[in-house]
Amino acid sequence: MPVTVAIVGAGPAGFYTAEALLQRGEDVHVDFIERLPTPYGLIRAGVAPDHQTTKKVSRKFDQTATKDLVRYYGNVEVGRDIALEELQALYDAVVLAVGAPADRYIGIPGEDKRGVLGSALMVGWYNGHPDFSTLRPDLNTPAVVVIGNGNVALDVARVLVKTPEELAQSDIADYAAEAIRASPLTDVYLLGRRGPLQARFTNVELRELEDLADAVPMVDPGDLPDAVPDAQDREGRLKEKNLATLRGFAALDVGGKRKRIHFRFFANPVEIIGGDRVEGLRYEETRLEQGRVVGTGRTDTIACGLVVSAIGYRSQVLPGLPDCSAGDCVPNVDGRVTPGLYVVGWAKRGPTGVIASNRPDGLVCAQQIFADIVRGEKPGRARLEPMLAERGVRVVGFADWRRIDAAEVAAAQAGAPRRKFTTLEEMLGVLKAPLR
Ligand code: NAP
């Protein structure tokens, strides 16, 4: 009997694990169980819509999904359509590749006001994720504050200030492109509680802000140190690059551009102010003492109608899983959760690294599975399929996804890669149409 493996979640971490399992040339069946009809996880719903090159990795994932030993069960939710314990009873190994889909809390007063959103919601919204397509963040404001100095903060700031022409070649959800076009937004404030040398931006992403059609990045030169300590090591060299880029920003001329992205370093958010809705954000100026953030007692307020916190993510508790509310990820020992249950990607390590950082997790997981399980004993898909059918679950297979994909591509405006469906009804509606 083949070793049967269910991978919960068809994002990058899941696909790298499937690849690693297949590469070993063992007798194995790999089944993806994915909550949405659409595969690729963060490639589709997290990577910025104007970063199409990054999304091309999905073509490689397609090759994996269409291998004989692999099946894709989309539109199947663990905890709703099948319990985690049931899945464990059906499969020799279950791999959780469920990411870290929830926003971390900022932990300041006023966080619950209308107009304060985590980046998981904001990014999910502009990327057309069905969970967030009805969110309608109010962009009827001249100013937005984005908290955080990581790549997600850059993504959010950049997407919000792009022109319709710049977004035309992206796969941003139609409603988001329209809301951004209609917005009176002129100023985005990027808040870092530490300094430019501690920012987590990667340089390519930072440099993208130089070339925006109608927006200019603004940096206070007084925030920039003269030099980077330890500039010889890799980390130091990366910091030097960012510093050089930021120096370039500080010298830029606004020209005729209407929008600005303001870098506010050494600014720790302390309160969201306003009534029911956000009207501003108060921050305390900071300084660093041996790398630690220390408040100076001086505060300032930025008037804004929207606050997006891009401060990282955490995993969500799946029914039947050990409680992961204490940290950002599923409790595990190098990917092992309990016998037969494994975890990979952000759910294993927390929300760090780029797409390819998930590949080593897949390799480790495949190795562990074949070390722990000598012979396949459980039925896997032979029992899963009738069980889902008995429960009336409308499983979306990979061929079904390809029909959805083709319909999105066919509906694209000139220059855009696709026009995304943003609700389950639209996606499943495609499958009701007769095959041509
Ligand atoms: P991140 O890189 O970990 O950055 C989080 C930022 O939030 C940091 O600047 C952090 O500051 C700040 N922060 C955390 N808690 C805070 C608080 N309570 N108040 C104020 N600031 C706070 O996370 P991310 O931007 O969400 O990105 C996640 C991962 O995805 C990263 O590895 C990123 O590189 C990757 N990613 C890559 C790309 C790309 O390659 N194009 C695009 C998007 C995301 P401290 O440093 O002071 O903690």
mmCIF file of C-alpha atoms and ligand atoms in Angstrom, residues 42 46-48 51 54 104-108 119 147-155 158 191-195 198-202 204-205 208 267-269 291 293 309-313 346 350-355 357, ligand 1:
data_model
loop_
_atom_site.group_PDB
_atom_site.id
_atom_site.type_symbol
_atom_site.label_atom_id
_atom_site.label_comp_id
_atom_site.label_asym_id
_atom_site.label_seq_id
_atom_site.Cartn_x
_atom_site.Cartn_y
_atom_site.Cartn_z
ATOM 1 C CA LEU A 42 -0.229 33.440 -0.464
ATOM 2 C CA GLY A 46 -0.701 37.518 -0.274
ATOM 3 C CA VAL A 47 1.918 38.423 -2.864
ATOM 4 C CA ALA A 48 1.167 41.943 -4.072
ATOM 5 C CA HIS A 51 4.382 41.518 -8.292
ATOM 6 C CA THR A 54 6.849 36.355 -8.022
ATOM 7 C CA ARG A 104 -1.022 40.220 15.316
ATOM 8 C CA TYR A 105 -2.587 42.681 17.717
ATOM 9 C CA ILE A 106 -0.930 46.085 18.041
ATOM 10 C CA GLY A 107 -1.850 46.211 21.719
ATOM 11 C CA ILE A 108 -2.695 49.920 21.985
ATOM 12 C CA SER A 119 -2.533 43.794 6.813
ATOM 13 C CA ILE A 147 2.433 50.579 10.992
ATOM 14 C CA GLY A 148 5.532 48.430 10.460
ATOM 15 C CA ASN A 149 8.794 48.536 8.538
ATOM 16 C CA GLY A 150 8.635 45.222 6.693
ATOM 17 C CA ASN A 151 7.920 44.276 3.091
ATOM 18 C CA VAL A 152 4.191 43.958 3.715
ATOM 19 C CA ALA A 153 4.077 47.589 4.885
ATOM 20 C CA LEU A 154 5.852 48.572 1.643
ATOM 21 C CA ASP A 155 3.395 46.509 -0.404
ATOM 22 C CA ARG A 158 2.826 51.150 -2.784
ATOM 23 C CA LEU A 191 5.764 54.065 10.878
ATOM 24 C CA GLY A 192 8.816 52.231 12.225
ATOM 25 C CA ARG A 193 9.276 51.931 15.966
ATOM 26 C CA ARG A 194 13.025 51.542 15.392
ATOM 27 C CA GLY A 195 15.416 53.145 12.909
ATOM 28 C CA GLN A 198 16.552 47.969 11.910
ATOM 29 C CA ALA A 199 13.916 48.096 9.154
ATOM 30 C CA ARG A 200 13.140 44.716 7.591
ATOM 31 C CA PHE A 201 12.637 45.955 4.046
ATOM 32 C CA THR A 202 14.486 44.107 1.325
ATOM 33 C CA VAL A 204 14.548 45.561 -4.292
ATOM 34 C CA GLU A 205 11.179 46.253 -2.681
ATOM 35 C CA GLU A 208 10.458 50.235 -6.169
ATOM 36 C CA ALA A 267 7.954 56.349 15.964
ATOM 37 C CA ASN A 268 6.147 53.913 18.252
ATOM 38 C CA PRO A 269 2.335 53.923 17.965
ATOM 39 C CA GLY A 291 18.894 47.645 20.217
ATOM 40 C CA VAL A 293 13.216 50.660 21.873
ATOM 41 C CA SER A 309 -1.004 47.497 10.924
ATOM 42 C CA ALA A 310 1.560 45.486 8.970
ATOM 43 C CA ILE A 311 3.320 44.059 12.002
ATOM 44 C CA GLY A 312 3.283 40.353 11.227
ATOM 45 C CA TYR A 313 0.891 37.439 11.442
ATOM 46 C CA TRP A 346 4.672 29.864 8.491
ATOM 47 C CA GLY A 350 6.126 31.932 12.193
ATOM 48 C CA PRO A 351 5.669 34.579 9.520
ATOM 49 C CA THR A 352 9.178 35.107 8.149
ATOM 50 C CA GLY A 353 10.999 34.603 4.889
ATOM 51 C CA VAL A 354 10.150 34.628 1.216
ATOM 52 C CA ILE A 355 8.277 32.009 -0.843
ATOM 53 C CA SER A 357 12.086 29.773 2.378
HETATM 54 P P1 NAP B 1 8.206 41.657 9.132
HETATM 55 O O1 NAP B 1 9.203 41.650 8.048
HETATM 56 O O2 NAP B 1 8.450 40.785 10.309
HETATM 57 O O3 NAP B 1 8.017 43.170 9.613
HETATM 58 C C1 NAP B 1 7.170 43.492 10.681
HETATM 59 C C2 NAP B 1 7.391 44.929 11.086
HETATM 60 O O4 NAP B 1 6.441 45.250 12.084
HETATM 61 C C3 NAP B 1 8.765 45.188 11.703
HETATM 62 O O5 NAP B 1 9.230 46.449 11.251
HETATM 63 C C4 NAP B 1 8.454 45.230 13.206
HETATM 64 O O6 NAP B 1 9.315 46.076 13.957
HETATM 65 C C5 NAP B 1 7.093 45.865 13.176
HETATM 66 N N1 NAP B 1 6.321 45.636 14.403
HETATM 67 C C6 NAP B 1 6.033 44.452 14.995
HETATM 68 N N2 NAP B 1 5.263 44.641 16.088
HETATM 69 C C7 NAP B 1 5.071 45.973 16.180
HETATM 70 C C8 NAP B 1 4.366 46.800 17.075
HETATM 71 N N3 NAP B 1 3.689 46.276 18.105
HETATM 72 N N4 NAP B 1 4.384 48.142 16.865
HETATM 73 C C9 NAP B 1 5.059 48.679 15.840
HETATM 74 N N5 NAP B 1 5.740 47.944 14.943
HETATM 75 C C10 NAP B 1 5.750 46.621 15.108
HETATM 76 O O7 NAP B 1 6.761 41.208 8.634
HETATM 77 P P2 NAP B 1 5.950 41.452 7.289
HETATM 78 O O8 NAP B 1 6.235 42.756 6.654
HETATM 79 O O9 NAP B 1 4.553 41.104 7.662
HETATM 80 O O10 NAP B 1 6.493 40.310 6.306
HETATM 81 C C11 NAP B 1 6.397 38.934 6.656
HETATM 82 C C12 NAP B 1 7.407 38.136 5.833
HETATM 83 O O11 NAP B 1 7.006 38.120 4.467
HETATM 84 C C13 NAP B 1 8.792 38.757 5.866
HETATM 85 O O12 NAP B 1 9.763 37.769 5.906
HETATM 86 C C14 NAP B 1 8.835 39.524 4.553
HETATM 87 O O13 NAP B 1 10.133 39.760 4.060
HETATM 88 C C15 NAP B 1 8.047 38.584 3.652
HETATM 89 N N6 NAP B 1 7.536 39.333 2.496
HETATM 90 C C16 NAP B 1 8.322 39.413 1.403
HETATM 91 C C17 NAP B 1 7.904 40.145 0.313
HETATM 92 C C18 NAP B 1 8.793 40.257 -0.884
HETATM 93 O O14 NAP B 1 9.830 39.619 -0.924
HETATM 94 N N7 NAP B 1 8.444 41.054 -1.854
HETATM 95 C C19 NAP B 1 6.681 40.814 0.333
HETATM 96 C C20 NAP B 1 5.883 40.717 1.485
HETATM 97 C C21 NAP B 1 6.335 39.968 2.565
HETATM 98 P P3 NAP B 1 10.513 45.488 14.863
HETATM 99 O O15 NAP B 1 11.565 45.086 13.873
HETATM 100 O O16 NAP B 1 10.858 46.614 15.724
HETATM 101 O O17 NAP B 1 9.916 44.295 15.602
#
